[in-house]
Amino acid sequence: MVITCFFHNMKLLVVVPVPLQSVEVQVDVKDHVATVVSTLLYQNKDEKPIEAVFVFPMPSEAAVCHFSAKVGQTLIVAEAREEYDDALSSGQQAFLLEESDQSPDIFSMSVGSLPPGESASIRLEYVTELDVQADEALRFCLPAVLNPRYQPTGTETGSVTVTSVPSSLVPYDLTFLARVQSARPISKVESNCTMDPLEFLSQDQTAALVKLAAGHKFDRDVELLIYYKDTHEPSAVVEAGQASAEAGTLMGDPAVMLSLYPEFPKDIMSSVSSSGEFVFLLDRSGSMEGGQIASARDTLLLLLKSLPMGCFFNIYSFGSTFEQIFPESVEYKQETMEEALKKVEMMQADLGGTEILAPLEHIYSQSCIPNQPRQLFVFTDGEVESTKEVINLVKSNSGSHRCFSFGIGEGASTALINGLAKEGGGHAQFITGSDRMQPKVIQSLRFAMQPAVVDISVRWDLPKGVSATVLSPPLTSIFQGQRSLLYAQLTGQVLSVLLQESVHLYTSLLFVCRLTVHRLAARSLIRSLEQEQGDRRGQIDNAKKKKKIIDLSVQSGVSSSFTAFIAVNKTSGEAIQGPLLRRDVPVPSKSQGLLKRKDDNDEEFDGSCVLCPEECGPRSREKQGPLLELVSLQTASGCWELEPLAKAVGKTSKVLENKCPSTVKVWATILALVWLHGLKADAKDEWELLVMKAVTWLQSQNASGLAECVEAANSLLGCSVQKNVLGI
């Protein structure tokens, strides 16, 4: 046996050969959902029988629906979970797949009693929904990085063990292929990994093939961004029931998935609320060090500059303990904004662990401010042990606030990030790889400040003879840019009626038959029941819910926190003799280095940022990109001062004063607006809200000579921005 030793983060690690040889993944994307089939090949190169344990992440909304093992020509059947340990003790081959008790996005797969020299092929299948991004792309992510979940001191251990090594030492390759199909044409498919050219499979471009370039090491999340045409049209996926299932059951009847992604009128989109209590909760645990905490500071700068005058705000940060900038939320004005920015500038990833429960409980203990709806923004890399407890806490307080969550970096817990937003009636975003945090966060701030569609009722305009039973939780709100999926069970002569009559409910229909919709509907029901079961409303009530979860899980073939997939080979010959060795299959470790990105001058950015330039001086300002430097100079009311603006736009104060056609503040503000529109149009998602605030301030001044100011600003900056584009 070859043993390799190396140093990583000052710890001596020992690497031994592991039995996982390769991972092959095939993905079928149907409109807004995906079916993922993974085949994992194991081979025991040890001299003794082994048990290989592979702990891996999975999308929190995924529904595991198939698990099988093939040894030689023998396909091993599934049996009860309790038989796994019994099978190992008797020397039989056994294979176990189960969900972590702490978080539904962590699974553990055990390949037990694999004899020396023997190979086993494991087939794992799951279905999942696809998230909508800020640019209207659908995001599919195959997680590779699993960060160890932080466990507070003194809590009962029970978490799974994660073995991680640098990506260069991950001993298995990944083969990846995706087929994309939709009722609407596919515009393009992008990825964070090297892909072969996109291959369209139909002339109308409604089907395409995507392949990962050969030789890819599974050392980072594989992300696909899928762009469809006509994205705002509602669509439905109708699926026939399982022939072998009993009629009247979820799996026996047809099911439908309705996708709603409305586009709001422009007058609604242009209006923002000037009220609200905005509470920002920032992860300052050690795992946020480097580029992540620096990006978070930049993001808080943009958020604070984008808030409307008259609202209320506060900033909390947490690790093993938590801190808050103000004892309670304060009114947003120049003085409070400046005080907050000075403290944000000093924030580092120096608070230890990731204990988010205490600050959340403190926030919820604060009385809500009348006529100021509370909006909670949570920023974390998601390395939290008590995921279900945190989500239940947000759910129990969902009537008093909305929660917007942001998963930072690869390996963030999808269960935590999606769960916070779902139970808090907000929106979830993930920032990975080279993504800039700011556009996604500002999009969520727009959601928080825009009027939401509430008091929603759904009327099913179905043909005669067809009825629908809704399986999804009721919709409480819909935002611009946010997709909602509804699942329903259909009864009656569904398929024959839908095919013969015109259907008014849908603008497009995509018929499928792989039980994807049924399994996602079952998963939605199971997750809702698990949340209710966790509310501890009495042992009898919880026992009934547990039985319902297990029955639904067994019926649909979808895993839950109370069930697991077991495969036991009882047809193999003699029992395997000798002691059983445990081998933990390693996953790529999270990069601990500084995450560098390019600033607006294409120079490397080392993580420093400037939030209060008057206080921090010119040395720090030079490390900040021009966009954030100009943004940092805006006052809380929305205007700019002329003298500090001069350097940001590359001019002297004297030159700007000599060209001033109006009052100084009006001239400075228009100059800043022309600079943003003319030179930073590609970053509009980041500065749009603070520009709206600036325009509101200009309108309140009733100043003359605005056209002359715009003309002079264009001349100075070499731009050609029209006055009407500025909205003044």
XYZ file of C-alpha atoms in Angstrom:
728
model
C 0.000 0.000 0.000
C 1.339 3.422 -0.953
C 1.022 6.094 1.730
C 1.607 9.744 0.803
C 2.124 12.441 3.427
C 1.816 16.174 2.822
C 1.324 19.387 4.768
C -1.875 21.416 4.321
C -2.756 24.340 6.588
C -0.032 23.175 9.019
C -1.741 19.805 9.554
C -0.174 16.470 8.657
C -2.580 14.460 6.539
C -2.148 10.888 5.390
C -3.642 9.833 2.061
C -4.303 6.173 1.329
C -5.727 4.716 -1.886
C -9.515 5.085 -2.033
C -11.850 2.829 -3.994
C -13.821 5.488 -5.933
C -12.372 5.435 -9.457
C -14.718 7.568 -11.540
C -17.986 9.530 -11.517
C -20.228 9.647 -14.585
C -23.173 12.073 -14.570
C -26.013 12.365 -17.072
C -28.536 15.200 -16.685
C -31.906 15.535 -18.417
C -33.293 19.058 -18.136
C -36.990 19.448 -18.879
C -37.974 23.104 -18.786
C -37.465 24.135 -15.096
C -36.533 20.724 -13.619
C -33.693 18.252 -14.027
C -33.209 14.511 -13.593
C -29.656 13.602 -12.585
C -28.236 10.092 -12.934
C -24.807 9.500 -11.371
C -22.820 6.311 -11.810
C -19.942 5.786 -9.383
C -17.390 3.062 -10.019
C -15.629 1.598 -6.955
C -12.708 -0.831 -6.919
C -11.046 -2.281 -3.845
C -7.268 -2.218 -4.393
C -6.623 -3.097 -0.759
C -5.551 -6.515 0.422
C -8.509 -6.739 2.797
C -12.285 -6.194 2.459
C -13.314 -2.576 2.933
C -16.248 -0.291 3.630
C -15.940 2.869 1.493
C -17.818 5.922 2.829
C -18.510 8.866 0.499
C -20.083 11.969 2.068
C -21.272 14.424 -0.592
C -23.464 17.507 -1.040
C -26.726 17.542 -2.951
C -29.165 20.342 -3.858
C -31.561 20.840 -0.951
C -34.614 20.656 -3.211
C -33.457 17.395 -4.787
C -35.551 14.248 -4.469
C -33.473 11.064 -4.452
C -35.515 8.471 -6.276
C -33.238 5.576 -7.241
C -30.269 3.743 -5.733
C -28.857 0.474 -6.993
C -25.595 -1.438 -6.995
C -24.180 -3.792 -9.588
C -21.405 -6.240 -8.756
C -20.365 -8.190 -11.830
C -23.631 -9.111 -13.540
C -25.658 -9.052 -10.319
C -28.039 -6.149 -9.715
C -28.570 -5.820 -5.969
C -32.104 -5.173 -4.700
C -33.205 -2.615 -2.077
C -34.195 -3.656 1.436
C -34.827 -2.058 4.819
C -32.268 0.245 6.417
C -31.928 -1.828 9.577
C -30.452 -4.708 7.575
C -27.286 -2.807 6.595
C -25.360 -3.371 9.835
C -26.651 -6.934 10.053
C -25.467 -7.638 6.504
C -21.985 -6.255 7.194
C -21.624 -8.288 10.375
C -22.482 -11.462 8.453
C -20.001 -10.684 5.674
C -22.546 -9.841 2.975
C -22.135 -7.003 0.473
C -24.354 -4.061 1.473
C -24.855 -0.559 0.122
C -26.421 2.311 2.072
C -27.550 5.789 0.999
C -28.986 8.066 3.680
C -29.693 11.732 4.360
C -27.872 13.543 7.160
C -29.918 14.162 10.303
C -28.576 17.721 10.481
C -29.174 18.913 6.919
C -31.163 17.594 3.935
C -28.427 18.653 1.473
C -25.821 16.200 2.821
C -25.896 12.504 1.913
C -23.659 9.652 2.978
C -23.115 6.596 0.775
C -21.514 3.463 2.177
C -20.205 0.616 0.038
C -19.746 -2.230 2.461
C -17.891 -5.556 2.394
C -16.196 -4.995 -0.952
C -13.679 -7.875 -1.320
C -10.064 -7.331 -2.451
C -9.875 -6.753 -6.217
C -13.674 -6.496 -6.584
C -15.476 -3.657 -8.408
C -18.949 -2.259 -7.789
C -20.990 0.188 -9.872
C -23.396 2.413 -7.912
C -26.284 4.173 -9.691
C -27.843 7.171 -7.958
C -30.752 9.159 -9.432
C -32.410 12.340 -8.199
C -34.676 15.076 -9.529
C -34.432 18.765 -8.669
C -35.848 22.186 -9.473
C -33.670 24.820 -11.158
C -33.218 28.285 -9.640
C -33.752 31.486 -11.641
C -30.818 33.918 -11.648
C -30.732 37.723 -11.838
C -30.226 37.609 -15.618
C -33.167 35.165 -16.038
C -30.940 32.135 -16.557
C -31.895 28.805 -15.001
C -29.067 27.487 -12.810
C -28.168 23.826 -12.524
C -25.393 23.027 -10.053
C -23.688 19.699 -9.468
C -22.063 20.245 -6.055
C -18.496 19.066 -5.586
C -17.283 20.970 -2.528
C -18.694 19.986 0.863
C -17.571 22.262 3.668
C -17.530 20.727 7.176
C -20.531 22.019 9.108
C -19.607 24.023 12.201
C -20.786 22.453 15.469
C -21.043 24.689 18.577
C -19.045 23.605 21.614
C -21.034 21.466 24.027
C -23.640 20.314 21.476
C -24.298 16.648 20.884
C -22.222 15.277 18.026
C -23.950 13.404 15.247
C -22.644 15.002 12.100
C -21.119 13.047 9.252
C -17.350 12.886 8.856
C -15.907 14.760 5.873
C -12.457 13.847 4.550
C -11.070 16.635 2.360
C -7.851 17.030 0.386
C -6.521 19.668 -2.030
C -8.169 19.390 -5.443
C -4.920 18.208 -7.062
C -5.125 15.033 -4.966
C -8.756 14.133 -5.679
C -8.295 10.605 -7.082
C -11.325 10.355 -9.397
C -12.427 11.996 -12.662
C -15.828 13.281 -13.738
C -17.618 12.631 -17.027
C -20.601 14.956 -17.499
C -23.307 15.139 -20.173
C -26.555 17.152 -20.129
C -29.566 17.055 -22.447
C -31.738 20.174 -22.348
C -35.331 20.175 -23.612
C -38.079 22.774 -23.364
C -41.271 23.865 -25.064
C -39.511 27.194 -25.729
C -36.271 27.658 -27.734
C -32.903 27.561 -25.971
C -30.909 30.774 -26.404
C -27.573 29.606 -24.972
C -25.935 27.506 -22.264
C -22.954 28.767 -20.235
C -20.775 27.065 -17.634
C -18.022 27.769 -15.125
C -16.188 24.689 -16.469
C -14.718 24.025 -19.897
C -17.427 22.582 -22.137
C -17.539 21.204 -25.654
C -19.494 23.417 -28.117
C -23.277 23.402 -27.609
C -24.960 20.913 -29.955
C -28.591 21.582 -30.916
C -30.664 18.435 -31.463
C -33.621 20.076 -33.237
C -34.069 22.807 -35.856
C -36.302 24.889 -33.580
C -33.527 24.791 -30.926
C -35.825 23.347 -28.251
C -33.354 20.528 -27.512
C -29.584 20.642 -27.036
C -26.646 18.569 -25.808
C -23.963 19.846 -23.416
C -20.733 17.961 -22.619
C -17.985 18.663 -20.127
C -14.554 18.721 -21.741
C -12.544 15.535 -21.207
C -10.113 15.237 -18.291
C -12.047 17.355 -15.793
C -11.150 16.757 -12.153
C -14.204 16.994 -9.917
C -12.548 19.772 -7.902
C -15.287 22.412 -8.007
C -19.036 22.725 -8.446
C -20.173 22.209 -12.027
C -22.582 25.004 -12.919
C -24.781 25.316 -16.011
C -26.671 28.506 -16.856
C -29.511 27.790 -19.284
C -31.186 30.632 -21.152
C -34.612 30.189 -22.774
C -36.506 32.537 -25.046
C -39.913 33.878 -23.924
C -38.953 33.253 -20.297
C -41.917 35.108 -18.789
C -44.589 32.990 -20.437
C -46.257 30.575 -17.999
C -45.737 26.915 -18.810
C -46.821 23.544 -17.518
C -45.311 20.080 -17.477
C -47.964 17.336 -17.448
C -46.925 13.822 -16.495
C -48.799 10.531 -16.653
C -49.071 8.463 -13.481
C -47.213 5.233 -12.793
C -49.045 2.310 -14.417
C -48.356 -0.028 -11.509
C -49.563 2.467 -8.857
C -53.085 2.512 -7.498
C -55.485 5.040 -9.063
C -56.344 7.880 -6.716
C -52.857 7.976 -5.195
C -50.224 10.591 -5.921
C -48.118 8.200 -7.997
C -51.105 6.637 -9.766
C -52.769 9.837 -11.021
C -51.308 12.305 -13.541
C -49.485 15.307 -12.063
C -48.781 18.814 -13.319
C -46.051 21.327 -12.563
C -47.076 24.919 -13.277
C -44.285 27.486 -13.681
C -45.103 31.159 -13.028
C -42.477 33.789 -13.845
C -44.424 37.021 -14.365
C -43.074 40.251 -15.772
C -44.478 43.268 -13.937
C -45.497 46.527 -15.661
C -42.734 49.143 -15.921
C -44.574 51.637 -13.691
C -44.541 49.100 -10.861
C -40.896 48.255 -11.453
C -39.910 51.921 -11.334
C -41.563 52.478 -7.955
C -39.809 51.626 -4.707
C -41.000 51.879 -1.135
C -39.400 54.514 1.091
C -40.281 52.605 4.259
C -38.950 49.458 5.857
C -36.631 48.158 8.559
C -33.596 46.621 6.853
C -31.578 44.263 9.050
C -28.311 42.891 7.657
C -26.797 39.775 9.256
C -23.210 39.070 8.149
C -21.193 35.890 8.721
C -17.771 36.783 10.181
C -16.645 33.248 10.976
C -13.092 32.199 10.120
C -14.202 30.470 6.919
C -15.201 33.872 5.469
C -11.625 35.195 5.474
C -9.976 36.667 2.373
C -11.994 37.693 -0.656
C -15.343 36.644 0.809
C -15.348 39.081 3.725
C -13.934 41.835 1.484
C -16.716 41.321 -1.046
C -19.251 41.353 1.790
C -17.927 44.733 2.953
C -18.207 46.141 -0.579
C -21.754 44.803 -0.748
C -22.753 46.462 2.524
C -21.440 49.736 1.092
C -23.738 49.456 -1.925
C -26.663 48.372 0.233
C -26.314 51.286 2.637
C -25.950 53.791 -0.199
C -29.069 52.354 -1.886
C -31.416 52.610 1.120
C -34.119 55.299 1.012
C -34.190 58.234 3.405
C -36.626 57.702 6.264
C -36.272 53.914 6.501
C -34.681 52.141 9.493
C -31.676 49.802 9.513
C -29.162 47.866 11.616
C -26.181 45.595 10.938
C -25.406 42.404 12.883
C -22.371 40.152 12.452
C -21.789 36.729 13.940
C -19.343 33.917 14.529
C -19.059 32.137 17.873
C -20.589 35.343 19.294
C -22.466 38.173 17.633
C -22.196 41.959 17.477
C -24.538 44.738 16.396
C -23.724 48.262 15.269
C -26.701 49.914 17.002
C -28.574 48.729 20.132
C -31.729 48.780 18.000
C -32.599 49.746 14.444
C -32.101 53.463 13.747
C -33.457 55.893 11.194
C -31.412 56.062 8.013
C -29.774 59.464 7.571
C -26.313 60.870 6.909
C -25.077 60.583 10.500
C -26.212 56.976 11.061
C -25.014 55.901 7.608
C -21.525 57.307 8.238
C -21.318 55.650 11.666
C -22.327 52.288 10.202
C -19.835 52.531 7.336
C -16.941 53.276 9.681
C -17.684 50.106 11.645
C -18.258 47.985 8.547
C -14.831 49.051 7.237
C -13.228 47.435 10.295
C -15.042 44.091 9.974
C -12.868 41.011 9.542
C -13.533 37.265 9.553
C -12.414 37.018 13.162
C -15.399 35.855 15.214
C -14.640 32.117 15.230
C -17.414 29.584 14.547
C -20.754 29.855 12.753
C -23.446 30.131 15.434
C -26.318 31.899 13.705
C -29.150 30.950 16.077
C -28.284 33.473 18.805
C -28.283 36.599 16.586
C -31.471 35.462 14.850
C -33.211 34.958 18.182
C -32.049 38.419 19.286
C -33.296 40.051 16.075
C -36.694 38.395 16.432
C -36.901 39.508 20.058
C -36.797 43.153 18.944
C -40.210 44.776 18.505
C -41.141 45.584 14.927
C -41.358 49.277 14.024
C -44.907 50.364 13.065
C -45.367 50.905 9.306
C -41.778 49.771 8.655
C -41.899 46.180 7.303
C -38.895 44.195 8.504
C -36.587 42.828 5.778
C -33.784 40.497 6.908
C -30.697 39.940 4.724
C -28.473 36.995 5.729
C -24.965 36.570 4.291
C -23.148 33.306 5.083
C -20.973 30.598 3.571
C -23.493 28.188 5.072
C -21.214 26.072 7.270
C -23.913 25.668 9.922
C -24.587 22.486 11.877
C -28.144 23.173 13.095
C -29.713 23.809 9.681
C -33.174 22.497 10.498
C -33.341 24.386 13.800
C -32.376 27.647 12.086
C -34.990 27.179 9.360
C -37.687 26.374 11.921
C -36.839 29.570 13.798
C -37.250 31.645 10.628
C -40.498 29.855 9.844
C -41.945 30.564 13.303
C -41.241 34.289 12.764
C -42.262 34.440 9.108
C -45.326 36.526 9.886
C -43.212 39.479 11.048
C -40.605 39.737 8.295
C -39.206 38.595 4.963
C -35.840 36.858 4.774
C -33.402 37.208 1.852
C -30.458 34.817 1.982
C -27.096 34.675 0.232
C -24.806 31.643 0.043
C -21.220 32.806 -0.388
C -18.625 30.570 -2.021
C -18.692 26.982 -3.188
C -19.965 24.503 -0.650
C -22.570 26.802 0.919
C -25.451 24.765 2.300
C -28.290 24.870 -0.221
C -30.633 23.544 2.467
C -29.868 26.522 4.711
C -29.876 29.247 2.041
C -32.982 28.029 0.221
C -34.747 27.156 3.470
C -34.249 30.632 4.969
C -35.708 32.315 1.883
C -38.550 29.855 1.422
C -39.747 29.965 5.012
C -39.091 33.714 5.247
C -41.030 34.556 2.071
C -37.972 36.135 0.453
C -35.442 35.121 -2.183
C -32.234 33.041 -2.180
C -29.048 33.779 -4.126
C -25.764 31.893 -4.487
C -22.461 33.626 -5.165
C -19.777 31.222 -6.413
C -16.583 31.268 -8.438
C -15.950 34.642 -10.073
C -19.483 35.939 -9.410
C -19.706 39.453 -8.052
C -21.945 39.579 -5.038
C -23.258 43.089 -5.617
C -25.665 42.565 -8.598
C -27.434 39.657 -6.901
C -27.748 41.426 -3.557
C -29.068 44.637 -5.110
C -31.618 42.562 -7.039
C -32.872 41.161 -3.732
C -32.965 44.670 -2.250
C -35.201 45.663 -5.158
C -37.468 42.753 -4.295
C -37.597 43.990 -0.711
C -38.374 47.572 -1.737
C -40.877 46.839 -4.485
C -44.539 46.122 -3.872
C -45.092 42.377 -3.944
C -48.167 40.643 -5.314
C -49.984 39.316 -2.234
C -53.363 37.765 -1.422
C -52.809 35.332 -4.272
C -55.501 32.894 -5.311
C -55.082 30.237 -7.991
C -58.052 29.245 -10.149
C -57.622 26.097 -12.192
C -59.434 26.621 -15.491
C -59.429 22.954 -16.464
C -61.467 21.146 -19.125
C -64.668 19.388 -18.108
C -63.955 16.078 -16.407
C -60.578 17.121 -15.012
C -59.951 18.352 -11.444
C -56.807 19.376 -9.587
C -55.641 18.909 -5.985
C -52.821 21.333 -5.155
C -49.846 19.662 -3.446
C -47.623 22.717 -2.944
C -47.783 25.155 -0.027
C -49.937 28.199 -0.872
C -48.248 31.128 -2.621
C -48.021 34.080 -0.239
C -46.193 36.557 -2.480
C -44.688 36.942 -5.951
C -41.871 39.328 -6.895
C -40.605 40.535 -10.230
C -37.792 38.189 -11.286
C -38.884 35.377 -8.965
C -40.158 32.071 -10.345
C -42.827 30.056 -8.530
C -43.601 26.378 -9.102
C -46.916 24.774 -8.203
C -47.547 21.019 -8.139
C -50.982 19.445 -8.407
C -52.507 15.982 -8.687
C -54.958 15.623 -11.571
C -57.961 13.312 -11.585
C -60.353 12.260 -14.342
C -59.570 11.335 -17.942
C -56.753 13.820 -17.859
C -54.436 13.096 -20.747
C -57.159 12.270 -23.273
C -59.073 15.449 -22.390
C -56.012 17.687 -22.465
C -54.953 16.326 -25.825
C -58.401 16.716 -27.390
C -59.527 20.079 -26.023
C -57.953 23.529 -26.015
C -56.265 24.269 -22.706
C -56.614 27.875 -21.520
C -54.421 27.545 -18.445
C -51.145 26.944 -20.218
C -49.359 28.763 -22.999
C -47.142 25.737 -23.565
C -47.327 22.068 -22.583
C -44.467 19.610 -22.322
C -45.522 16.017 -21.732
C -43.031 13.776 -19.934
C -43.221 10.300 -18.476
C -40.191 9.755 -16.188
C -42.134 10.555 -12.991
C -39.971 13.648 -12.463
C -42.958 15.843 -11.617
C -44.495 13.213 -9.342
C -41.292 12.834 -7.383
C -40.782 16.574 -7.015
C -44.389 16.918 -5.876
C -43.807 14.147 -3.331
C -40.610 15.862 -2.212
C -42.512 19.129 -1.703
C -45.081 17.349 0.474
C -42.400 15.475 2.432
C -40.429 18.649 3.153
C -43.562 20.453 4.354
C -44.465 17.560 6.652
C -40.889 17.367 7.979
C -40.999 21.060 8.859
C -44.348 20.581 10.622
C -43.032 17.473 12.360
C -40.106 19.523 13.646
C -42.451 22.048 15.269
C -42.938 19.638 18.212
C -46.679 20.040 18.487
C -47.104 16.858 20.479
C -45.797 13.324 20.277
C -49.019 11.839 18.895
C -49.315 14.462 16.172
C -45.630 14.079 15.287
C -45.939 10.301 15.188
C -48.780 10.600 12.667
C -46.763 12.980 10.535
C -43.745 10.679 10.687
C -45.855 7.740 9.498
C -47.282 9.866 6.673
C -43.772 10.920 5.638
C -42.550 7.316 5.602
C -45.613 6.092 3.671
C -45.263 8.876 1.088
C -41.507 8.244 0.814
C -41.970 4.502 0.235
C -44.839 5.041 -2.220
C -42.983 7.598 -4.332
C -39.493 6.154 -3.971
C -38.231 9.530 -2.694
C -35.879 9.666 0.287
C -36.686 11.500 3.517
C -35.056 12.100 6.881
C -36.753 8.909 8.169
C -35.938 6.580 5.263
C -32.853 5.413 3.395
C -32.002 3.361 0.317
C -30.482 -0.014 1.156
C -29.169 -2.647 -1.251
C -28.031 -6.035 0.099
C -26.468 -8.751 -2.042
C -27.837 -12.030 -0.706
C -26.964 -13.988 -3.839
C -23.180 -13.770 -3.432
C -21.353 -16.910 -2.402
C -19.410 -17.289 0.787
C -19.339 -14.646 3.458
C -16.409 -12.255 3.253
C -13.826 -13.111 5.893
C -11.445 -10.886 7.825
C -11.641 -7.434 9.448
C -13.447 -4.694 7.517
C -11.370 -1.571 6.788
C -13.108 1.829 6.571
C -12.053 4.147 3.738
C -13.439 7.709 3.619
C -13.588 8.940 0.032
C -12.120 12.487 0.016
C -13.869 15.537 -1.366
C -12.069 18.697 -2.597
C -11.114 21.011 0.249
C -12.264 24.617 0.291
C -9.608 27.033 -0.935
C -8.139 28.996 1.941
C -6.231 31.492 -0.195
C -7.238 35.034 -0.966
C -9.925 35.134 -3.652
C -8.665 37.710 -6.111
C -10.752 39.461 -8.714
C -10.198 42.241 -11.197
C -11.216 45.749 -10.333
C -12.534 48.317 -12.782
C -8.971 49.099 -13.955
C -8.232 45.386 -14.553
C -5.775 45.428 -11.672
C -5.773 42.652 -9.094
C -7.907 43.482 -6.063
C -6.477 42.220 -2.779
C -9.624 42.361 -0.643
C -9.193 45.865 0.791
C -12.079 48.263 0.412
C -13.021 51.811 1.290
C -16.314 52.701 2.905
C -15.610 56.101 4.427
C -12.901 57.808 2.316
C -12.828 61.041 4.318
C -11.831 59.074 7.422
C -9.588 56.412 5.930
C -7.450 58.553 3.637
C -6.099 58.213 0.112
C -3.933 55.100 0.660
C -6.959 52.810 0.974
C -8.884 54.595 -1.768
C -6.258 53.637 -4.326
C -7.082 49.949 -3.794
C -10.759 50.443 -4.527
C -12.246 50.329 -8.024
C -13.559 53.607 -9.487
C -17.200 52.483 -9.299
C -17.174 51.739 -5.573
C -15.094 54.839 -4.938
C -17.701 57.049 -6.604
C -20.538 55.213 -4.835
C -18.823 55.677 -1.465
C -19.006 59.459 -1.962
C -22.808 59.658 -2.304
C -24.629 61.143 0.686
C -27.566 59.443 2.358
C -29.986 61.900 0.714
C -28.761 60.889 -2.743
C -26.589 63.830 -3.841
C -22.812 64.205 -4.291
C -20.425 66.901 -3.060
C -18.224 68.446 -5.752
C -14.765 68.471 -4.153
C -14.455 64.764 -3.176
C -16.092 63.777 -6.491
C -13.366 65.448 -8.563
C -10.689 62.786 -8.042
C -13.193 59.946 -8.533
C -14.000 61.193 -12.065
C -10.377 62.033 -12.840
C -10.629 65.843 -12.756
C -9.426 68.637 -10.501
C -11.816 70.575 -8.270
C -10.888 73.784 -10.089
C -11.865 72.377 -13.493
C -15.244 71.208 -12.178
C -15.943 74.515 -10.458
C -15.154 76.473 -13.632
C -17.624 74.334 -15.640
C -20.429 74.522 -13.064
C -23.705 75.616 -14.827
C -25.939 75.318 -11.706
C -25.705 75.021 -7.932
C -22.677 73.036 -6.792
C -24.522 69.970 -5.428
C -26.841 69.753 -8.447
C -23.871 69.985 -10.802
C -21.912 67.333 -8.859
C -24.894 64.982 -8.771
C -25.567 65.243 -12.514
C -21.862 64.758 -13.192
C -21.938 61.523 -11.149
C -25.077 60.317 -12.958
C -23.570 60.947 -16.386
C -20.390 59.126 -15.309
C -22.411 56.085 -14.185
C -24.645 55.970 -17.272
C -21.873 56.738 -19.713
C -18.923 54.805 -18.325
C -20.420 52.092 -16.089
C -23.569 51.063 -17.960
C -22.529 47.400 -17.670
C -22.855 47.663 -13.877
C -26.367 49.125 -13.924
C -27.705 46.319 -11.734
C -25.410 47.555 -8.979
C -26.033 51.311 -9.097
C -29.638 51.546 -10.315
C -31.217 51.999 -6.865
C -28.829 54.691 -5.691
C -29.313 56.515 -9.015
C -33.080 56.464 -8.435
C -32.435 58.062 -5.059
C -30.235 60.708 -6.688
C -32.937 61.518 -9.257
C -35.499 61.895 -6.458
C -33.163 64.356 -4.718
C -32.688 66.358 -7.943
C -36.435 66.587 -8.477
C -36.859 67.908 -4.940
C -34.452 70.785 -5.668
C -36.536 72.302 -8.493
C -33.227 73.448 -9.984
C -32.872 75.145 -13.342
C -30.196 74.544 -15.974
C -30.325 70.739 -15.813
C -29.953 70.385 -19.577
C -26.843 72.588 -19.473
C -25.437 70.454 -16.652
C -25.924 67.274 -18.689
C -24.297 68.842 -21.752
C -21.326 70.091 -19.715
C -20.895 66.708 -17.999
C -20.878 64.899 -21.360
C -18.230 67.304 -22.655
C -16.004 66.845 -19.616
C -16.281 63.050 -19.462
C -16.394 62.293 -23.189
C -19.860 60.759 -22.932
C -23.083 61.152 -24.917
C -25.796 60.536 -22.299
C -29.200 62.087 -23.083
C -31.085 64.016 -20.392
C -34.171 61.798 -20.677
C -32.042 58.707 -19.983
C -31.223 60.128 -16.560
C -34.921 60.403 -15.703
C -34.745 64.106 -14.818
